[in-house]
Amino acid sequence: MINKIINSSSLISDVSDLKENEYIKDFPLLNNMAEGKKRLVYLDNAATTQKPLSVINAVKEYYGHYNANPHRGAYGLSSKATQIYEDARECARRFINAKSSEEIIFTKGATEGFNMIASSFGEDFICSGDEILLSIAEHHSNLIPWQLVAKKKGAILKYMYTEPSGEITTKEITDKINERTKLVAITHVSNVLGLINPVEEIIRRAHKVGAVVVMDAAQSIPHIQVDVQKLNVDFMVFSGHKMLAPMGIGVLYGKKKLLDNMRPLLYGGGMVESVTEQDTVYAEAPYKFEGGTQNVEAAYGLMKAMEYIDDIGYDKIAAIEDKLTAYAIEKLEEIPYITIYVDRRQGKGTGVISFGIEGVHPHDVSTVLDAYGVAIRSGHHCAQPLMNHLGIHACCRISLYFYNSMKDIDCFIDAIKNVRRWLGLGA
Amino acid sequence: MELEDIYTQIIIEQSNSKKNKRRLENPTIVLEGKNPSCGDEIKLELVIKDGVVADASFTGVGCAISQASTSLMIDLVKGKPIETAMELSDLFIRMIQRKTVNESELEPLEDAVALMNISNMPARVKCATMPWHTLTQALK
Ligand SMILES: [Zn+2]
């Protein structure tokens, strides 16, 4: 299967040998030196990505030229700021192929999106005895809000479990979704497993029993096309900073008919139609969910990030990442004391590889790698129930993006081969 | 920060050593310590007799720093009166927080001084201090 991945990517002629990467020049931070004059090898992209110059410049440009409070002042500058903010909303609509820009709510990130759905939809529409179904691989941000809803409403929290290969089987889906299922919260791609979940199948099954589906696209949308109409998903959430955009901006997509019936989460300025001494008429979606002054410069940055991804194209991004992932797995598998926790050859995934080194705690692995200029993540990755399910306390994770190169993987592998020596465990 | 200054010989030896990693037959105090962010978990077992830490051991999993720190701590406090153990624990935590840097003041910590450089690594400070906080808690 590894060979197959390599073959299929090499069919795309514009993926060079990836010794050097043609995109790295757009990312100032990646061209700076790491401590000790080693080049920074950044392999923690599932946590946050680096930003291209076009995004960095957008934030600067916004404050240099366009800054005013959107939707407030009746003067030229405020109109310009409003236009930028609404252009960014339209860009996000196009990017995920939503039917209308009224279905695009800007948040400060995925976490806020999930909390908003849990409070404004979950608490009003989920009743005692209803079932809320999650996958065991959910990030804490798409898990804790549902625990709270379940406790508050007397609903039952259930889980779909992954196989040792990392997959969620059709049997697991059909076994767990039933007439009592009211809501399914599922990640498109897990930040630990890196596999693309069968969300189409889950959404179809859920809709058959009248359940609403909340999809976490934080780990998928940086890597693969997400079309909300094709998926027919009810709610979808993602963060900008994991897809080249600034921190503090994210998108909550919701079907209009659902958003129209939901109450706001934050009450205050910018989200009202009219206010009297005793009563308030709220604005329509998306504005009723955007109380307070929004992160306009980050929305502008998100627009530039989406344009950057569009320019490269998801096909090319996938081709690069598939090739790098296959190469990294091949190299890791040559090392006898490495365990890769997911069989990444089973299905198509993103550039996430979770692994462990025999006898060495993940935290020590990342400390040693850091000294070699290689940034990886170690820990429970905000997915403790999944760690439990996998039977481990913590793991190491590399997560690749299209600006990584074979050279990055070679540096990583060289560093990995030194870890056990530093911990006094021989070669 | 060089790796030589973190993974020193003493730390490596102590983190791989099994001598303090065992269960006691009749511990008078058993207390768990955890670093949720790192996944370090220890279970500290103590035998307190006549106001003295007569015996001590631990079990658990964790990074080299947390395991070495626990082991060094047990070497240090075994056989010492409770008050002395508490003082040493306090001194160790002050060393890691860089509140005490004076070499002669740190002398009572003996080999545990090997962990001093961890004070330069914010991400690993908790790994070093967790066992000592657990000890303080246990002896209170
Ligand atoms: Zn630790």
XYZ file of C-alpha atoms and ligand atoms in Angstrom:
568
model
C 0.000 0.000 0.000
C 2.863 2.384 0.736
C 4.105 1.770 -2.788
C 0.684 2.543 -4.081
C 0.634 5.895 -2.301
C 4.045 6.790 -3.710
C 3.001 5.732 -7.191
C -0.213 7.650 -7.180
C 1.519 10.836 -6.070
C 4.319 10.525 -8.578
C 1.657 10.562 -11.284
C 1.188 14.217 -10.508
C 4.091 15.609 -12.447
C 4.470 18.911 -10.619
C 5.426 17.279 -7.340
C 9.195 17.391 -7.583
C 11.434 15.129 -5.531
C 10.632 17.395 -2.535
C 14.236 17.471 -1.382
C 13.705 21.184 -1.113
C 10.277 22.717 -0.940
C 9.190 25.458 -3.323
C 6.715 27.006 -0.840
C 9.046 27.448 2.107
C 10.232 30.807 0.721
C 6.762 32.247 1.450
C 7.054 31.493 5.169
C 9.378 33.929 6.980
C 9.487 32.004 10.247
C 10.616 28.806 8.539
C 13.530 30.668 7.036
C 14.717 31.935 10.391
C 17.194 29.912 12.373
C 16.250 27.746 15.273
C 18.291 27.948 18.458
C 21.866 26.802 18.077
C 21.944 27.892 14.449
C 20.106 24.809 13.263
C 17.400 25.267 10.677
C 13.968 24.943 12.265
C 12.240 21.751 11.206
C 8.628 22.450 12.068
C 6.561 19.270 12.351
C 3.749 20.457 14.641
C 1.310 21.675 12.009
C -1.708 19.980 13.566
C -1.228 22.332 16.531
C -0.845 25.433 14.408
C 0.623 26.206 11.003
C 3.134 28.895 10.128
C 1.873 31.910 8.186
C 2.743 32.948 4.651
C 3.856 36.505 3.957
C 0.524 37.327 2.283
C -1.312 36.608 5.550
C 1.222 38.467 7.703
C 1.013 41.454 5.350
C -2.793 41.393 5.381
C -2.880 42.026 9.134
C -0.407 44.882 8.726
C -2.290 46.279 5.731
C -5.559 46.212 7.652
C -4.205 48.385 10.449
C -2.272 50.613 8.058
C -5.230 51.342 5.804
C -8.646 50.024 6.798
C -9.090 49.985 10.553
C -12.469 51.168 11.840
C -15.336 49.422 13.618
C -17.336 47.560 10.948
C -21.135 47.866 10.848
C -20.983 50.890 13.165
C -19.850 54.231 11.765
C -21.462 55.943 8.775
C -18.217 57.067 7.243
C -15.959 55.806 4.480
C -13.385 54.050 6.608
C -15.989 52.101 8.558
C -17.627 51.067 5.290
C -14.249 49.843 4.054
C -13.705 47.782 7.216
C -17.241 46.409 6.859
C -16.555 45.493 3.265
C -13.344 43.657 4.142
C -15.098 41.735 6.894
C -18.004 40.777 4.620
C -15.628 39.932 1.750
C -13.898 37.536 4.115
C -17.271 35.982 4.980
C -18.109 35.544 1.296
C -14.645 34.049 0.715
C -15.240 31.526 3.522
C -18.658 30.706 2.060
C -17.124 29.964 -1.310
C -14.270 28.018 0.280
C -16.596 25.493 1.953
C -19.359 25.885 -0.650
C -22.069 27.022 1.752
C -25.370 28.025 0.174
C -25.417 31.489 1.710
C -22.972 33.761 3.541
C -25.610 34.049 6.285
C -24.527 30.548 7.239
C -20.973 31.674 8.014
C -20.383 32.843 11.591
C -16.959 34.113 12.550
C -15.722 32.837 15.911
C -12.404 33.031 17.665
C -11.726 29.426 16.797
C -13.072 25.898 16.753
C -13.472 25.742 20.539
C -15.804 28.729 20.549
C -17.734 27.185 17.653
C -18.407 23.939 19.521
C -19.365 25.764 22.690
C -21.759 27.949 20.743
C -23.476 24.951 19.158
C -23.627 23.127 22.489
C -25.176 26.119 24.311
C -27.355 27.662 21.629
C -28.532 24.462 19.987
C -27.734 21.586 22.341
C -29.245 23.029 25.500
C -32.468 24.054 23.741
C -33.086 21.075 21.484
C -31.661 18.074 23.335
C -33.964 16.531 25.917
C -33.800 14.041 28.752
C -33.194 10.515 27.440
C -31.877 11.689 24.060
C -28.567 10.251 22.957
C -25.550 12.330 22.000
C -23.072 10.278 19.993
C -19.371 11.152 19.729
C -16.347 9.338 18.391
C -13.725 8.315 20.940
C -11.184 10.330 18.934
C -12.810 13.715 19.551
C -10.640 16.603 20.661
C -11.590 17.796 24.153
C -13.201 20.858 22.537
C -15.806 18.701 20.781
C -16.265 16.490 23.827
C -16.433 18.499 27.047
C -19.256 20.811 25.803
C -21.339 17.689 25.060
C -20.601 16.195 28.484
C -22.018 19.391 29.975
C -25.113 19.334 27.757
C -25.702 15.674 28.626
C -25.420 16.377 32.364
C -27.586 19.471 32.217
C -30.332 17.923 30.083
C -30.226 14.341 31.334
C -29.148 13.079 27.915
C -26.981 10.014 27.356
C -23.458 10.352 26.014
C -22.303 7.482 23.786
C -19.151 6.798 21.811
C -18.195 5.221 18.507
C -14.902 3.412 19.040
C -12.041 3.094 16.594
C -10.482 -0.188 15.517
C -6.790 -0.835 16.259
C -6.201 0.393 12.701
C -7.760 3.716 13.678
C -10.899 3.258 11.582
C -14.545 3.612 12.551
C -16.316 0.673 10.918
C -19.740 0.659 9.261
C -20.833 -1.817 11.925
C -19.869 0.592 14.691
C -21.781 3.375 12.952
C -24.958 1.357 12.431
C -24.746 -0.132 15.938
C -24.486 3.232 17.652
C -26.857 5.458 15.646
C -30.449 4.660 16.554
C -33.901 6.246 16.961
C -32.864 7.931 20.215
C -29.776 9.591 18.672
C -30.396 13.336 18.642
C -26.951 14.642 17.815
C -23.730 13.192 16.413
C -20.460 15.095 16.982
C -17.697 13.702 14.824
C -14.272 14.808 13.759
C -13.532 14.685 10.022
C -9.892 13.874 10.799
C -8.553 13.089 14.280
C -5.578 15.135 15.454
C -3.923 11.965 16.765
C -4.904 9.319 14.218
C -4.819 11.503 11.109
C -7.294 9.296 9.235
C -10.249 10.650 7.293
C -13.393 9.390 9.010
C -16.340 8.094 6.961
C -18.321 11.264 7.638
C -20.585 10.892 4.563
C -21.802 7.554 5.878
C -22.207 8.876 9.426
C -24.161 11.927 8.212
C -26.435 9.771 6.017
C -27.176 7.374 8.894
C -27.726 10.221 11.345
C -30.156 12.015 9.036
C -32.143 8.808 8.578
C -33.005 8.876 12.284
C -33.475 12.648 12.333
C -30.247 13.445 14.177
C -28.190 16.583 13.665
C -24.482 16.254 12.829
C -21.721 18.548 14.123
C -18.460 18.060 12.245
C -15.015 19.129 13.419
C -13.081 20.175 10.316
C -10.129 21.731 12.183
C -7.765 18.941 11.096
C -9.260 18.277 7.664
C -9.768 21.652 6.019
C -6.052 22.535 5.992
C -5.479 19.418 3.877
C -8.591 18.389 1.948
C -11.544 20.013 0.223
C -14.586 20.262 2.470
C -17.908 20.889 0.711
C -20.690 21.383 3.254
C -23.483 20.986 0.702
C -22.056 17.783 -0.736
C -21.563 16.388 2.773
C -24.974 17.729 3.786
C -23.533 18.383 7.242
C -25.644 20.443 9.658
C -22.916 22.245 11.606
C -19.233 22.478 10.873
C -16.460 24.156 12.803
C -12.824 24.986 12.087
C -9.989 27.271 13.206
C -8.099 29.663 10.969
C -4.712 29.280 12.625
C -4.412 25.617 11.631
C -4.772 26.619 7.972
C -2.262 29.481 7.589
C -4.523 32.218 8.998
C -3.899 34.306 12.142
C -4.886 33.055 15.578
C -8.198 34.173 17.025
C -10.381 33.576 13.983
C -12.495 30.576 13.090
C -15.673 29.668 11.297
C -18.881 28.093 12.485
C -21.022 26.928 9.593
C -24.650 26.109 10.285
C -27.604 25.377 8.035
C -29.733 28.518 7.894
C -32.916 26.874 9.156
C -31.029 25.677 12.244
C -29.324 29.006 12.909
C -32.622 30.880 12.553
C -34.094 28.942 15.470
C -31.126 29.324 17.783
C -30.606 31.937 20.441
C -27.389 33.967 20.612
C -24.553 33.083 22.974
C -23.089 36.535 23.583
C -25.414 39.487 24.098
C -24.355 43.060 23.475
C -23.312 45.383 20.697
C -23.579 44.531 17.030
C -26.039 41.667 17.392
C -29.329 43.553 17.783
C -32.063 44.994 15.597
C -33.517 47.283 18.261
C -33.343 47.635 22.026
C -35.942 49.179 24.343
C -35.854 49.482 28.134
C -37.383 46.044 28.645
C -36.853 44.139 25.400
C -34.504 43.430 22.530
C -35.054 42.298 18.960
C -32.003 40.398 17.800
C -30.426 40.707 14.379
C -30.665 37.816 11.929
C -27.969 35.138 11.577
C -25.010 35.446 11.302
C -25.012 38.798 13.144
C -26.950 37.630 16.172
C -24.064 35.242 16.897
C -21.366 37.887 16.543
C -21.860 40.058 19.626
C -19.086 42.569 20.279
C -16.440 43.927 17.939
C -15.045 41.114 15.858
C -11.491 40.153 14.901
C -11.632 41.878 11.515
C -7.911 41.814 10.738
C -7.809 38.071 11.389
C -10.865 37.567 9.148
C -8.957 39.440 6.461
C -5.942 37.202 7.140
C -8.177 34.144 6.867
C -9.321 35.332 3.458
C -5.696 35.624 2.326
C -4.971 32.151 3.745
C -7.865 30.666 1.778
C -6.615 32.387 -1.361
C -3.150 30.963 -0.743
C -4.550 27.432 -0.401
C -6.685 27.950 -3.513
C -3.614 29.030 -5.468
C -1.750 25.827 -4.630
C -4.823 23.627 -4.859
C -5.871 20.760 -2.605
C -4.735 18.158 -5.165
C -1.207 19.375 -4.979
C -1.313 19.730 -1.193
C -2.487 16.111 -0.891
C 0.121 14.896 -3.375
C 2.947 16.534 -1.412
C 1.641 15.368 1.963
C 0.994 11.792 0.799
C 4.502 11.537 -0.517
C 6.072 13.003 2.630
C 3.902 10.857 4.909
C 4.770 7.663 3.051
C 8.460 8.585 3.196
C 8.325 9.345 6.933
C 6.518 6.064 7.671
C 9.006 4.112 5.578
C 11.910 5.670 7.495
C 10.267 5.224 10.916
C 9.498 1.582 10.185
C 13.187 0.907 9.563
C 13.850 1.738 13.244
C 13.142 -1.356 15.374
C 12.219 0.418 18.644
C 9.575 2.706 17.085
C 5.868 1.913 17.329
C 3.492 3.730 14.985
C 0.081 3.811 16.682
C -2.119 3.892 13.622
C -1.883 1.808 10.515
C -1.636 4.768 8.213
C -1.670 2.512 5.146
C -5.262 1.485 5.789
C -6.947 4.561 4.509
C -6.258 7.943 3.148
C -5.283 10.466 5.723
C -3.491 13.698 6.389
C 0.161 14.070 7.361
C -0.270 13.011 10.993
C 1.868 10.191 12.405
C 1.619 9.292 16.098
C 4.346 7.083 17.464
C 6.336 6.025 20.488
C 9.951 5.098 21.210
C 10.438 2.012 23.371
C 11.623 2.910 26.854
C 11.421 6.671 26.347
C 8.661 8.955 27.538
C 7.239 11.183 24.742
C 8.150 14.322 26.675
C 11.826 13.343 26.622
C 11.580 12.620 22.902
C 10.395 16.149 22.162
C 13.043 17.677 24.463
C 15.828 15.815 22.632
C 14.386 16.619 19.211
C 14.097 20.266 20.169
C 17.849 20.341 20.762
C 18.255 19.145 17.160
C 15.991 21.923 15.893
C 13.027 19.628 15.284
C 9.665 20.723 16.718
C 7.211 17.905 17.417
C 4.325 17.522 19.842
C 4.214 15.093 22.735
C 1.535 14.458 25.300
C -2.107 13.481 25.217
C -2.966 15.942 22.419
C -6.196 17.071 24.126
C -7.625 13.627 23.423
C -7.378 11.775 26.738
C -10.317 9.405 26.126
C -8.596 8.312 22.891
C -5.274 7.810 24.707
C -7.122 5.578 27.175
C -8.723 3.671 24.314
C -5.298 3.185 22.692
C -3.927 2.039 26.060
C -1.192 4.678 26.274
C -0.555 7.672 28.532
C 0.875 9.937 25.902
C 2.477 9.755 22.487
C 4.712 11.653 20.100
C 3.198 13.172 17.010
C 4.546 14.674 13.848
C 2.115 16.498 11.607
C 3.247 17.560 8.157
C 2.119 20.328 5.874
C 2.768 21.137 2.243
C 5.763 23.342 3.093
C 7.687 20.454 4.649
C 10.298 18.568 2.663
C 12.135 15.254 2.485
C 15.014 17.135 4.073
C 12.806 17.922 7.095
C 11.989 14.221 7.457
C 15.665 13.281 7.158
C 16.550 15.753 9.963
C 13.723 14.349 12.067
C 14.836 10.751 11.534
C 18.482 11.616 12.304
C 17.381 13.254 15.546
C 15.097 10.334 16.443
C 18.022 7.941 16.104
C 19.837 9.874 18.846
C 17.047 9.878 21.410
C 17.719 6.535 23.091
C 21.420 7.309 23.395
C 20.682 10.540 25.289
C 18.411 8.638 27.663
C 21.152 6.132 28.452
C 19.481 3.294 26.576
C 22.228 2.574 24.066
C 21.822 3.020 20.339
C 20.210 24.793 26.774
C 22.389 21.833 25.856
C 21.154 18.271 26.242
C 24.273 17.472 28.315
C 22.996 19.895 30.955
C 19.578 18.237 31.108
C 20.268 14.548 30.711
C 23.272 14.440 33.026
C 24.824 11.173 34.132
C 23.097 11.287 37.516
C 19.691 11.924 35.967
C 20.086 9.173 33.388
C 21.260 6.678 36.004
C 18.489 7.563 38.404
C 15.781 7.548 35.736
C 16.769 4.048 34.629
C 17.400 2.759 38.147
C 14.909 0.375 39.707
C 16.246 0.538 43.267
C 13.548 2.888 44.624
C 10.886 1.606 42.270
C 9.085 -1.003 44.306
C 6.084 -1.518 46.581
C 6.474 -1.322 50.358
C 4.913 -4.024 52.480
C 3.248 -1.817 55.079
C 3.342 1.804 53.981
C 1.806 4.247 56.443
C 1.217 6.853 53.737
C 0.444 6.327 50.041
C -0.070 9.349 47.810
C -0.364 9.796 44.058
C 1.181 12.659 42.124
C 0.368 13.611 38.556
C 1.431 15.929 35.772
C -1.621 15.874 33.522
C 0.100 17.861 30.764
C 3.022 15.447 30.451
C 1.388 12.227 31.591
C 3.751 11.700 34.537
C 2.188 9.634 37.302
C 3.805 8.415 40.494
C 2.551 6.645 43.570
C 4.708 7.540 46.541
C 4.792 5.089 49.465
C 6.191 6.045 52.848
C 6.730 4.360 56.206
C 6.733 6.945 58.982
C 8.053 5.715 62.324
C 8.688 7.923 65.369
C 8.576 11.072 63.272
C 11.144 9.753 60.807
C 10.789 8.712 57.139
C 11.883 5.156 57.848
C 11.315 3.867 54.317
C 10.160 5.243 50.982
C 9.520 3.936 47.468
C 7.536 4.733 44.344
C 5.845 3.170 41.343
C 4.487 4.788 38.218
C 5.313 6.007 34.737
C 6.681 9.237 33.419
C 9.476 11.097 31.744
C 13.115 10.713 32.702
C 13.066 13.986 34.637
C 10.093 13.052 36.823
C 11.373 9.534 37.463
C 14.906 10.680 38.270
C 13.607 13.464 40.495
C 11.438 11.007 42.457
C 14.285 8.576 42.885
C 16.753 11.262 43.996
C 14.169 12.579 46.435
C 13.698 9.152 48.007
C 17.470 8.692 48.371
C 17.637 12.044 50.101
C 14.766 11.887 52.574
C 14.979 8.262 53.636
C 16.029 8.092 57.302
C 15.437 11.798 57.892
C 12.962 13.356 60.346
C 9.723 14.637 58.822
C 10.652 18.293 59.464
C 13.992 17.860 57.680
C 12.288 16.145 54.725
C 9.811 19.017 54.484
C 12.651 21.557 54.574
C 14.563 19.710 51.853
C 11.439 19.575 49.699
C 10.951 23.289 50.134
C 14.606 23.927 49.280
C 14.395 21.799 46.132
C 11.319 23.643 44.888
C 13.013 26.982 45.603
C 16.039 25.796 43.602
C 13.887 24.931 40.571
C 12.047 28.245 40.888
C 15.482 29.925 41.019
C 14.634 31.534 44.337
C 17.730 29.955 45.846
C 20.821 29.793 43.685
C 23.519 29.905 46.344
C 25.639 26.743 46.089
C 26.318 26.362 49.800
C 22.643 26.849 50.602
C 21.798 24.044 48.155
C 24.360 21.642 49.610
C 21.818 19.688 51.721
C 20.123 18.587 48.473
C 23.193 16.459 47.632
C 22.765 14.665 44.264
C 19.341 16.252 43.694
C 21.225 19.442 42.760
C 21.740 17.679 39.409
C 18.229 18.834 38.483
C 19.080 22.517 38.888
C 19.307 23.122 35.109
C 15.659 22.159 34.697
C 14.937 25.632 36.045
C 15.923 26.897 32.584
C 13.278 24.775 30.903
C 9.779 26.080 31.693
C 8.146 23.133 29.899
C 9.861 20.634 32.215
C 9.758 22.410 35.592
C 6.634 20.542 36.691
C 8.275 17.206 35.832
C 11.022 17.941 38.357
C 8.883 19.444 41.125
C 5.846 17.127 41.028
C 7.358 14.375 43.251
C 8.473 16.944 45.843
C 5.049 18.585 45.936
C 3.621 15.097 46.429
C 6.034 14.478 49.307
C 5.134 17.763 51.001
C 1.462 16.913 50.612
C 2.015 13.441 52.052
C 3.905 14.684 55.094
C 1.524 17.506 55.978
Zn 7.429 14.957 32.625
